[in-house]
Every structure is written in C-alpha cells, then in structure tokens.
Short mmCIF file of C-alpha atoms and ligand atoms in Angstrom, two decimals:
data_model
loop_
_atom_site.label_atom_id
_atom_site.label_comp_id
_atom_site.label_asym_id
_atom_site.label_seq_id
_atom_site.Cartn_x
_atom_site.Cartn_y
_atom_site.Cartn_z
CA UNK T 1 27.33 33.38 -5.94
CA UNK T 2 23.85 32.44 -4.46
CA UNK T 3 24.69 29.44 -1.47
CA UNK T 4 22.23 26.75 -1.16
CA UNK T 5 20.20 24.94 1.42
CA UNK T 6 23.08 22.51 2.37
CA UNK T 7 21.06 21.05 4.41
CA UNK T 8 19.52 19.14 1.94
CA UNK T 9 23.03 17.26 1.64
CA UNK T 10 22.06 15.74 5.06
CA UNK T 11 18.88 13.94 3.41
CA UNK T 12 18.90 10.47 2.46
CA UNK T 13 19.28 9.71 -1.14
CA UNK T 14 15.87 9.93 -2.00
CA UNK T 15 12.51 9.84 -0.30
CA UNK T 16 10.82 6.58 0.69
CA UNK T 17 7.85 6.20 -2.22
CA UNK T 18 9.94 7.64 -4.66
CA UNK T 19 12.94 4.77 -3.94
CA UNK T 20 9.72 2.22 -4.07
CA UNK T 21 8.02 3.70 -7.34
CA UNK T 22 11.73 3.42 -9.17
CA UNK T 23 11.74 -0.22 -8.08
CA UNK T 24 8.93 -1.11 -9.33
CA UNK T 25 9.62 1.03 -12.70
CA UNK T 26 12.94 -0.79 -13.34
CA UNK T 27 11.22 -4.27 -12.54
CA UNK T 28 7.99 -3.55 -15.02
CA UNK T 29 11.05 -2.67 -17.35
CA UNK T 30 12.67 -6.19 -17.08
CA UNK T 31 9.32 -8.15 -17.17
CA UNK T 32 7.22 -6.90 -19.86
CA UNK T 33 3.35 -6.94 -18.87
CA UNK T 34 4.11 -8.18 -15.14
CA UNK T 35 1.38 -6.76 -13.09
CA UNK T 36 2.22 -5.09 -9.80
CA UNK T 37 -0.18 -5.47 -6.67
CA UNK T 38 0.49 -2.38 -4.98
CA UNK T 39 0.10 -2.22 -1.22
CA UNK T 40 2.66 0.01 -1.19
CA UNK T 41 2.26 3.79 -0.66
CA UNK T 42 -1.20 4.84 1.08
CA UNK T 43 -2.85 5.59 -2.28
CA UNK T 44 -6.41 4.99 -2.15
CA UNK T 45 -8.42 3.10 -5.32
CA UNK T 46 -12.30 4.05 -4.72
CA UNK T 47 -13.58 6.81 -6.68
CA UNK T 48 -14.41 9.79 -4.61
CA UNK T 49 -18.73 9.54 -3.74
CA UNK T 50 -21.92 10.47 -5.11
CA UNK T 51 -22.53 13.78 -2.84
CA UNK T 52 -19.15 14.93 -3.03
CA UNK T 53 -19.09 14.24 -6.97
CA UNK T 54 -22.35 15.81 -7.41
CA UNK T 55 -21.19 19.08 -5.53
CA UNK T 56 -18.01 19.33 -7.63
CA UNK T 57 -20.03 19.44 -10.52
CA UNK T 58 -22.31 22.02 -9.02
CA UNK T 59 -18.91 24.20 -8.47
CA UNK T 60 -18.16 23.75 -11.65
CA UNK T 61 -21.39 24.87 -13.28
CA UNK T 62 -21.31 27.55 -11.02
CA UNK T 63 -17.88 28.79 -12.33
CA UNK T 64 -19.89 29.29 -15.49
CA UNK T 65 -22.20 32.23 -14.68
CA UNK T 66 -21.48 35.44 -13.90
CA UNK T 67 -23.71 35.61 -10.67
CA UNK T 68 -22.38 32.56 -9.17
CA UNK T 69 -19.05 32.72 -10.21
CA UNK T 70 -16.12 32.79 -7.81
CA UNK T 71 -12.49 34.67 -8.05
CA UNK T 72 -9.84 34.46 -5.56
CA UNK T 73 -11.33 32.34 -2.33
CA UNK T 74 -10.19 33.42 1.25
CA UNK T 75 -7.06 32.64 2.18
CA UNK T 76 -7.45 30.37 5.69
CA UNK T 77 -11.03 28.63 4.30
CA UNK T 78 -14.33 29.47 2.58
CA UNK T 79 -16.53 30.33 5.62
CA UNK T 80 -19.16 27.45 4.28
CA UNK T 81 -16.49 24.98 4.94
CA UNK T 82 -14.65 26.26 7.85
CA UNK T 83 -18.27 25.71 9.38
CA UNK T 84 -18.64 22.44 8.37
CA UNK T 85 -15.60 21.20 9.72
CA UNK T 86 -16.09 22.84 13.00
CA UNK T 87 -19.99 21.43 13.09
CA UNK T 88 -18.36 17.84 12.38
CA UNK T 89 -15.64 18.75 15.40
CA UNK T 90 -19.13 19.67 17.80
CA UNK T 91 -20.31 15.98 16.93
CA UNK T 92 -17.21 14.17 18.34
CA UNK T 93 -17.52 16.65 21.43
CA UNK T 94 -15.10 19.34 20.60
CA UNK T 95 -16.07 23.14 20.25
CA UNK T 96 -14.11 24.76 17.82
CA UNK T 97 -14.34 28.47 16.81
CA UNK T 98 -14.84 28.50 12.97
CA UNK T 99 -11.52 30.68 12.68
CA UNK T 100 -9.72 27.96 14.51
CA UNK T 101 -10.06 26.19 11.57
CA UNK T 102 -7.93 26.49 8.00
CA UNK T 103 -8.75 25.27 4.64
CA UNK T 104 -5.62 23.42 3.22
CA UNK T 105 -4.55 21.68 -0.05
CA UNK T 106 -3.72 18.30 1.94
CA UNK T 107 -1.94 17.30 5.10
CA UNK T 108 1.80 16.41 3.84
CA UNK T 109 1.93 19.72 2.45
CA UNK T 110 0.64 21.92 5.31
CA UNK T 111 3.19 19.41 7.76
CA UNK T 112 5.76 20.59 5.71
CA UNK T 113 4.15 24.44 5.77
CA UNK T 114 3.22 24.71 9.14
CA UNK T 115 7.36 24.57 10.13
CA UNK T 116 7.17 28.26 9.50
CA UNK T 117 5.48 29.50 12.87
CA UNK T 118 8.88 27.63 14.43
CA UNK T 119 12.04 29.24 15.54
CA UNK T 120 15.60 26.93 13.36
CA UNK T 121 16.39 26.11 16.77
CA UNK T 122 13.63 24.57 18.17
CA UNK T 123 14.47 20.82 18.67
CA UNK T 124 11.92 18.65 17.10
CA UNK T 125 10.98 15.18 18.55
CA UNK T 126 9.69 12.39 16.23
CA UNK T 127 7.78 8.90 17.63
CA UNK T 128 9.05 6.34 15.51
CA UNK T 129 8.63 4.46 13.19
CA UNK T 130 7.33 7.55 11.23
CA UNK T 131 5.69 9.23 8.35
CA UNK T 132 9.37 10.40 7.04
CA UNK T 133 8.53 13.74 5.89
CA UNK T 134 8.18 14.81 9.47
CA UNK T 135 12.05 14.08 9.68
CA UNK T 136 12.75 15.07 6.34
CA UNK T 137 11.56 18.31 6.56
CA UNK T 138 13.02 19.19 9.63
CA UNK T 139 16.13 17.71 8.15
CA UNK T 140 16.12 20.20 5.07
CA UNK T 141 14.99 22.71 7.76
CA UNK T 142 18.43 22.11 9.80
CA UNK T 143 16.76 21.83 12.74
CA UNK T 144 17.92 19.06 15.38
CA UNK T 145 15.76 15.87 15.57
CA UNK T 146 15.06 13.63 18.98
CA UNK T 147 14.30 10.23 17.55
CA UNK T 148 12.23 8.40 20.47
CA UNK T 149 12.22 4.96 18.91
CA UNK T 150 8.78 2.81 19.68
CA UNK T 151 8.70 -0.95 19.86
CA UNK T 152 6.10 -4.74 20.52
CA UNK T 153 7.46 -3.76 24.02
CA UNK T 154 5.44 -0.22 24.39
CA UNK T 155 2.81 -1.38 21.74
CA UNK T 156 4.34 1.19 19.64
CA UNK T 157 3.05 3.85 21.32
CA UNK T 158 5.45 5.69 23.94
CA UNK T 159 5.75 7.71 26.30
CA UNK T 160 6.87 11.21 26.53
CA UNK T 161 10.74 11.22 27.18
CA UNK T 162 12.43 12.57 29.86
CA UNK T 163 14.43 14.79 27.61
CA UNK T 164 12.60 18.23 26.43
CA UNK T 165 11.36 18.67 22.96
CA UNK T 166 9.39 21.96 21.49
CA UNK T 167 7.98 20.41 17.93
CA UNK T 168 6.08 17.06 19.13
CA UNK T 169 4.98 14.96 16.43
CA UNK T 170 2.08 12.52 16.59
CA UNK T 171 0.76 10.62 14.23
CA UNK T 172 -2.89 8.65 15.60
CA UNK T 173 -4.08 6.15 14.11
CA UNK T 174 -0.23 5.87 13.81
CA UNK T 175 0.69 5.93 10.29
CA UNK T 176 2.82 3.13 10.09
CA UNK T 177 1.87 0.70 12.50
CA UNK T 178 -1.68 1.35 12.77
CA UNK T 179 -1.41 2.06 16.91
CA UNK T 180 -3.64 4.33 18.42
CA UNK T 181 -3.05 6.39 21.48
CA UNK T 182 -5.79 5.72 24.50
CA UNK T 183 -7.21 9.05 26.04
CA UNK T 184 -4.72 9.01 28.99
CA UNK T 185 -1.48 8.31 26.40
CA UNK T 186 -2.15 11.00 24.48
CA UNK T 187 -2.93 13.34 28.30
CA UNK T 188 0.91 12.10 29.13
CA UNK T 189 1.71 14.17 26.02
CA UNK T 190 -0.55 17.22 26.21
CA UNK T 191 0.79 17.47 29.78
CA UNK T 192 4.39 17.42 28.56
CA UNK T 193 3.84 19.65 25.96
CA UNK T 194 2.54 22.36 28.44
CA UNK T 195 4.98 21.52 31.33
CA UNK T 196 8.00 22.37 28.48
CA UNK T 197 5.92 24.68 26.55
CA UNK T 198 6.16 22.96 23.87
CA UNK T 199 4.06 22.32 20.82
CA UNK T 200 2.30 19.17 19.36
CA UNK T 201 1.94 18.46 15.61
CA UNK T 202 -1.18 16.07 15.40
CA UNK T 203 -1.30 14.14 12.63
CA UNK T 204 -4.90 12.87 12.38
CA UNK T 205 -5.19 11.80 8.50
CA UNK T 206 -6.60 8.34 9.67
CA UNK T 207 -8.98 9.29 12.60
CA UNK T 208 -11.99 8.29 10.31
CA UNK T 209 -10.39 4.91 10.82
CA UNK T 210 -11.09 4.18 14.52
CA UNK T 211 -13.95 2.21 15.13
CA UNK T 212 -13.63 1.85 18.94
CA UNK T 213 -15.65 4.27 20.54
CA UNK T 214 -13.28 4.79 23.63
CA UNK T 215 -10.29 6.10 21.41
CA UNK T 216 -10.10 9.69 20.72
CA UNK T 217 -10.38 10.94 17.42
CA UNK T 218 -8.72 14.37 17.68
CA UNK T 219 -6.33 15.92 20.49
CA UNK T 220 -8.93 18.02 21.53
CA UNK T 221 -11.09 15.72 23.33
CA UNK T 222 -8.28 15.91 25.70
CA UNK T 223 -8.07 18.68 28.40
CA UNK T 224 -5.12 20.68 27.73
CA UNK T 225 -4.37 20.29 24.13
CA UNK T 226 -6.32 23.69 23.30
CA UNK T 227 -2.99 25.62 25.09
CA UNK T 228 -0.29 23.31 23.26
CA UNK T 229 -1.54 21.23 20.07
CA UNK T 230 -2.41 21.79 16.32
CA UNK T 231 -4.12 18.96 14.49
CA UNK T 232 -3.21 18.92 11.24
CA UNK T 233 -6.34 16.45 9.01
CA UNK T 234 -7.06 15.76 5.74
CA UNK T 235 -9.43 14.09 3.27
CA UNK T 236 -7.35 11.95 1.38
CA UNK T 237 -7.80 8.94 3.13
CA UNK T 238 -11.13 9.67 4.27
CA UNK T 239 -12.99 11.02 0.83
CA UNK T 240 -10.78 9.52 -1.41
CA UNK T 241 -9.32 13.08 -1.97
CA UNK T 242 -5.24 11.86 -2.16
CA UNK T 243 -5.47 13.12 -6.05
CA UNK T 244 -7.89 15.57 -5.76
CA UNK T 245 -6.16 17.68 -2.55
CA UNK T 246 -8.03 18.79 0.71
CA UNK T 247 -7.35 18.89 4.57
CA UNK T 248 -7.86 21.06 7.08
CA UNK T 249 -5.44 22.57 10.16
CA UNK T 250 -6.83 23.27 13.77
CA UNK T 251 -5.18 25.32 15.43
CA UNK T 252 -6.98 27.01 18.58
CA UNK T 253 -7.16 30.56 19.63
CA UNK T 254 -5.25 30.26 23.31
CA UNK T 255 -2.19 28.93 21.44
CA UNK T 256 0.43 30.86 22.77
CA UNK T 257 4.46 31.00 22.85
CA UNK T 258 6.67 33.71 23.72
CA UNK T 259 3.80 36.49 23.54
CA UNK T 260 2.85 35.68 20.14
CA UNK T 261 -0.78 33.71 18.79
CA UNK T 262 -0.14 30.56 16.56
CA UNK T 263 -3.36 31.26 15.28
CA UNK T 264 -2.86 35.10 14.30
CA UNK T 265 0.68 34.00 13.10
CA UNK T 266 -0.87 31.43 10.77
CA UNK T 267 -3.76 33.85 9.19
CA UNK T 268 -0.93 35.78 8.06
CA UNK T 269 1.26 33.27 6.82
CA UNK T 270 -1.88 31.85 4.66
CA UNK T 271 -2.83 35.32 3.68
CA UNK T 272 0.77 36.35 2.23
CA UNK T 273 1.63 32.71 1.18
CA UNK T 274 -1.33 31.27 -0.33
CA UNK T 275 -4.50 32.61 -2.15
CA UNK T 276 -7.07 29.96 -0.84
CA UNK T 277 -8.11 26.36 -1.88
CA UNK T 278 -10.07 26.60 -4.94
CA UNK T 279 -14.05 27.55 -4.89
CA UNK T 280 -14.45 24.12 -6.73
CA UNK T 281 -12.87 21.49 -4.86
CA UNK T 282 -13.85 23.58 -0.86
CA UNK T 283 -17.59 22.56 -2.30
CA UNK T 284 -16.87 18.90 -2.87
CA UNK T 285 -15.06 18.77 0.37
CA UNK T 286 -18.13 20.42 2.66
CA UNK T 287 -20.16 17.75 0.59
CA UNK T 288 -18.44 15.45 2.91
CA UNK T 289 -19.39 16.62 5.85
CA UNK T 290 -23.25 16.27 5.37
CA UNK T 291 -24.96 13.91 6.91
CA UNK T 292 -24.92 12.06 3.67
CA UNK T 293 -21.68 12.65 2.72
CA UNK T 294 -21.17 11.16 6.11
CA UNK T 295 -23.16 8.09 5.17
CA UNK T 296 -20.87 7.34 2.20
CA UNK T 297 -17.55 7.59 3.99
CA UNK T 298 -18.52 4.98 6.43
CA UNK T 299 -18.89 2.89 2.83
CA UNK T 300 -15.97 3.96 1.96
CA UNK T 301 -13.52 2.69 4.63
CA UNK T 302 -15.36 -0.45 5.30
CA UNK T 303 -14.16 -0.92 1.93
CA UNK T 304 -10.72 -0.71 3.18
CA UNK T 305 -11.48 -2.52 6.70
CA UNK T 306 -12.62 -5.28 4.64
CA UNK T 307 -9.28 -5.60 2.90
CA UNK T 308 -7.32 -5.04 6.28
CA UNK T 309 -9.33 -8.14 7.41
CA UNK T 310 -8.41 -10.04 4.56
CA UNK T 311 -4.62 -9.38 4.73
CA UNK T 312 -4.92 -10.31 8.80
CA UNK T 313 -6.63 -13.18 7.71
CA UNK T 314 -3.99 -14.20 4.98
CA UNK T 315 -1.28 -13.22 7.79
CA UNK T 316 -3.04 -15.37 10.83
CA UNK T 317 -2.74 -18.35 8.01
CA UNK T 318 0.93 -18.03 7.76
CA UNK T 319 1.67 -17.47 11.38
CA UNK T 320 3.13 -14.11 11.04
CA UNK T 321 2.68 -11.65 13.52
CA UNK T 322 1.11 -8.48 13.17
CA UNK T 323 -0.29 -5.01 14.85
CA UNK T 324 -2.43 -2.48 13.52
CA UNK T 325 -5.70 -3.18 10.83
CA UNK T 326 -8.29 -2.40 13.24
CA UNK T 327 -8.53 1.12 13.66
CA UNK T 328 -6.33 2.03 10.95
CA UNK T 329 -5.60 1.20 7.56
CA UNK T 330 -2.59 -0.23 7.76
CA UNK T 331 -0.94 -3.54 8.65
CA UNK T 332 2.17 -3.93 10.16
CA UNK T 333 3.88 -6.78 10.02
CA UNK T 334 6.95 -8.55 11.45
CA UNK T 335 9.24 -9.88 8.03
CA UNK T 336 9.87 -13.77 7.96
CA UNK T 337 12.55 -15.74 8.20
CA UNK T 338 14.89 -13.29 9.62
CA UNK T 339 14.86 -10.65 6.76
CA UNK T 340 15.13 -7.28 6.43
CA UNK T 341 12.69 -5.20 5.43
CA UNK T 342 13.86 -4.21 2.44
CA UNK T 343 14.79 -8.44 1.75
CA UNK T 344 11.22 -8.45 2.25
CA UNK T 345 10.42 -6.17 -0.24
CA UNK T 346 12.94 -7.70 -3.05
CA UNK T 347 11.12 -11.22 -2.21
CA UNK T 348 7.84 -10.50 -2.69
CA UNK T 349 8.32 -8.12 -5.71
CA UNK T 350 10.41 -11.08 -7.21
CA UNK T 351 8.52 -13.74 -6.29
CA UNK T 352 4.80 -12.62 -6.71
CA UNK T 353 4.78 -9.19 -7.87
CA UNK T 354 3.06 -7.85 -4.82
CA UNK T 355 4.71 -4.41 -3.09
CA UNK T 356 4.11 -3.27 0.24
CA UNK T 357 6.71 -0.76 2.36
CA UNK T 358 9.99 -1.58 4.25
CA UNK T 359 9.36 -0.77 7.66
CA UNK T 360 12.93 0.85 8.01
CA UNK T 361 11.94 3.23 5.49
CA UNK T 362 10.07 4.86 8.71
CA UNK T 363 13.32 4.94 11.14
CA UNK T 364 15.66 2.87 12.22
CA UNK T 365 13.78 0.78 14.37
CA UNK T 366 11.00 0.00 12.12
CA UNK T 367 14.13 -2.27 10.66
CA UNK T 368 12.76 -5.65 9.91
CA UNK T 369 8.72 -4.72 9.84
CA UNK T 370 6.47 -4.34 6.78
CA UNK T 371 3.72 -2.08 6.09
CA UNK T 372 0.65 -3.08 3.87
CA UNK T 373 -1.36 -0.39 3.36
CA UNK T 374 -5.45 -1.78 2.96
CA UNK T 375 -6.23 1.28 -0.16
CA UNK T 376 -5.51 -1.18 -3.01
CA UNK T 377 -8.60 -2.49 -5.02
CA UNK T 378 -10.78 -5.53 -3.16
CA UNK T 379 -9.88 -7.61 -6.26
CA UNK T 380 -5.62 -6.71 -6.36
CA UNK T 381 -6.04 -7.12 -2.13
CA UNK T 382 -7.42 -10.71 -2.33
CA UNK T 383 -4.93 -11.77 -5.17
CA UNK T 384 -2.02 -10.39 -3.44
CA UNK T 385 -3.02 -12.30 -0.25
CA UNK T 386 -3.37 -15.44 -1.68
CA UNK T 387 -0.31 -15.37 -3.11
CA UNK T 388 1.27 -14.48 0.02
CA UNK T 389 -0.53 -17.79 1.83
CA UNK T 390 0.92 -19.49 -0.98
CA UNK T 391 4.39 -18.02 -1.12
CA UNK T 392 4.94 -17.66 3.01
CA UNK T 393 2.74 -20.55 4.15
CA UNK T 394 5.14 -23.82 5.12
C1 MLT V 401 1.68 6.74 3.06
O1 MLT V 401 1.65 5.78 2.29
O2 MLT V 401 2.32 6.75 4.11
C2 MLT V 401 0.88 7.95 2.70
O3 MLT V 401 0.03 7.67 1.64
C3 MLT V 401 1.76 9.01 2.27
C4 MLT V 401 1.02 10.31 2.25
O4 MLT V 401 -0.09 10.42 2.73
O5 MLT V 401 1.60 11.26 1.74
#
C-alpha cells in the first residue's frame, strides 16, 4: 500500500484565502445580490498596461508564422528577459550576471519550489506575522519551524535571534504589515546568515512599492547577501500579472553550502522539472521592464497608493491605529473594541459587506490585527471606507 505525506495531517484545516473565499461564498448564498468589497486577498483590479498588452499580442502573432514561431522556451529564462531583469537590477545599483537570474511562473509557486535545493532537516525560521505558505510548506515538507514572533514594540521588524536557523525567510515590504527593513536591519540578517551559514529566502513581491529612496529594494544592495541570499520577485503585484503568472528568482553565482552551487543546483532542477515560461507571456513581461513599461507601473501603483491613502485616511477618522500603507500595499490595522481578528472579520462582513484578512491568519501573534490589502478598485476602496467611518466612527 502506497503511504502518504502525513505531514500534511499537521496543516491547519485549510489555507487562509481559501477559509476567507468560503466565507464569503456561504454569505453571498444567504443574501442574494449582496455585494462584497473585497480587500481581502492581495488580488489586484487594474488591467495589465498598454506596452505589456501590446507585446503579448506581438507574441501571439508571432506564434502564428513559421519563422517567428517558438517551441519549447529555455528552461531557467528566455535570454531577452533574463537581460532585462538583470539591466533593471544595474539601475537600482546591483550587478547581476544574466544566469543569476531565472524566469518563473510567479513567486508563491517558486517559494514553494525553491524548498528543493534544502536538506528535510534544515530548520527553517519564519518572521511573523507571515505570508503562510512559507510555514505551510515547510509544514507539508516536515521540516521544523522557528517562529520569531514580531510586534508595535520592534516595529514589526526583528532582529535576528540568538538561536540558529538555515532557511531565513524575509518578506520586505513585509507582506502583512507593510514594514520595511532599513539597510542596516536587513545587514543584521545577511551577517547572521553567513556567521551560521545559513540561507535567506527574500521575498521581494512588493519592492516596486517603496517610495523612500533610503530603503533597499532588493538584498543585494547589501554587502554580503551575494554569499547567503536568494530573492525570490514577481510581477503580480507590480504588472498586474497575479492572473496572468510571472516572477523571477535571483540567485547569485558564489552561493555556496557544503561544496555544492545553489545556482548550478537550481539550473538543473528547472531543466528536469520545468520546460520554461511560455514564449508569450516572457514577451509581455520584458515589456515591463522598458523604460515605458517602466513609466506605466509607476501609474499603476499610485493607483493603489492612492487607495492606501484613502483607507489611512478613513482609519485616522476613526482613531484606529495603524502601520504599513506607505511603502507597501497593505494596511495593517489594530481591530476595535477588543476583538479578534477573525470577530473583526464576521463584523464587517455582517455589517457592511466589506472583507479584509484576520491578522492571525499570518501567526499567532498577528492575533487581533487586520490586513486591508489597497488592490481593490478606486470605486469598491472609497465605498468600503466610508462605510467603515460610518460603521467604526463613535
Ligand atoms: C496576499 O493576499 O497575501 C497575496 O495576494 C497572496 C499571494 O500573493 O499569493
């Protein structure tokens, strides 16, 4: 008889959006035409832009005629892109080698991917509150998990442990509470990391976000990270590409453990597990990395800075206190009148049909918190904040 994964028994009952989608399924059930404000999950609501729509289309055409037409697409990144990426990298200051860089179908699924280059025993350490597939997938992995629990205290940002760790995670802009690691937090890390030879997963899906010059916008403008981090990006929340699926991995050619290259172990991972991002949607990506393409995204997210300033607005009227919105897309906010997060969530479905995310649904201290996530629609983001003024307001 074939024996499961029991680790999977270990998981909690279900995953985070899913639990939040079935809510709001059953309540759309019970009140027939009720419309839901969703500031939920980090889905975003502007169409993807002009250059990147316009190269799509190109792709496609070119699909269509036997000299332009493209089969299978190498396996790490189609050199074109790979370029681009590392030519957007030289602008922030960082030098990447274009084989440093890999093509991927998004960043939740290469998170989940990447777990291969690491050892079942290696202990894996998790900031939170968190993204909670880094701890579910470690979880269905059986691998142990250090929770360092964040807080107002530490501004949600803290400090390596005094524990050791090998699997860091980092998540900057901090994905929930919108934190963002100064130059010298995240050089507390990198040092760790190479003191304990350890490695650091870099989650940077909302770097596009910062707007503060003096914040770093990968782990590589740090000295150090080349010998201990991978930065693991995507365009979802940059491009608009959540539905349409493309992100990129870094990971650099002096990263070593135990005699073997992360980077030669990861060409041929991709090269027996995958067979390339598709010609079609690698050309709309490197669309966004032209200086146009460029132009658009910053029209783009001020989209969704605007709406971060109008919840913050809506949440300065009420008195409740908040973090994050500045140089990220999300809001974090402290629940009122002593509930929990998911009380929160129950009250303002029930009350005014608007849905953000229980903040304990990202670890246990994120217990009494709620995210709003500034992707919804300008129109459904000003509703759903008035209603709030008028619902929280005394
Ligand atoms: C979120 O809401 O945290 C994100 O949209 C989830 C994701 O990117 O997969």
């Amino acid at each position: 008889m074939i024996s499961v994964n029991k680790n999977y028994a270990n998981l909690k009952d279900s995953y985070l959006f899913y639990k939040i989608a079935q809510k709001i399924k059953k309540y759309t059930e019970e009140h027939e035409g009720a419309y839901i404000y969703r500031l939920g999950i980090g889905d975003v609501s502007q169409p993807l832009s002009a250059s990147v729509i316009r190269a799509l289309h190109e792709a496609v055409n070119d699909q269509a005629e036997k000299k332009t037409f493209h089969g299978y697409m190498p396996e790490c990144g189609a050199p074109f892109l790979r370029e681009a990426i590392a030519a957007h990298y030289a602008k922030k200051g960082v030098n990447l080698k274009t084989e440093e860089v890999f093509v991927s179908s998004g960043a939740s699924d290469e998170l989940g991917d990447i777990l291969d280059l690491f050892d079942k025993s290696s202990v894996a350490l998790v900031t939170e509150p968190a993204y909670p597939a880094y701890v579910d997938a470690n979880v269905m992995a059986g691998r142990k998990i250090l929770h360092l629990p964040s807080s107002e205290e530490n501004g949600f940002l803290p400090p390596p442990p005094s524990e050791k760790a090998d699997l860091i995670y980092l998540c900057s802009p901090n994905n929930p509470t919108g934190a963002v690691y100064t130059k010298e937090g995240l050089r507390q890390w990198v040092d760790y990391a190479n003191e304990n030879k350890s490695v650091i997963l870099f989650d940077a899906a909302y770097e596009a976000f910062i707007e503060d010059p003096s914040l770093p916008r990968s782990i590589f403008e740090i000295d150090g990270a080349r010998t201990c981090a991978i930065e693991i990006c995507s365009l979802s929340k940059t491009a608009g590409f959540t539905g349409t699926r493309l992100g990129y991995t870094i990971i650099p050619s002096e990263l070593n453990r135990e005699g073997m290259n992360l980077n030669a172990m990861w060409v041929r991972n991709r090269t027996t597990k995958t067979n390339g991002v598709s010609y079609i949607l690698q050309k709309g990506g490197s669309a966004v990395f032209t200086e146009q393409g460029q132009k658009e995204v910053r029209e783009l997210i001020s989209v969704y800075k605007n709406n971060a300033k109008r919840l913050m607005r809506a949440f300065d009227e009420i008195g409740l206190p908040y973090f994050g919105g500045k140089n990220a897309p999300y809001v974090w906010v402290k629940c009122p009148q002593n509930l929990t997060s998911w009380g929160f969530f129950d009250y303002l479905l029930e009350k005014i049909c608007v849905v953000g995310t229980p903040g304990s649904g990202f670890g246990q201290c994120g217990e009494g918190y709620f995210r709003f996530s500034s992707f919804a629609s300008e129109e459904d983001t000003e509703a759903a904040a008035k209603k709030m003024v008028a619902l929280l307001k005394k």
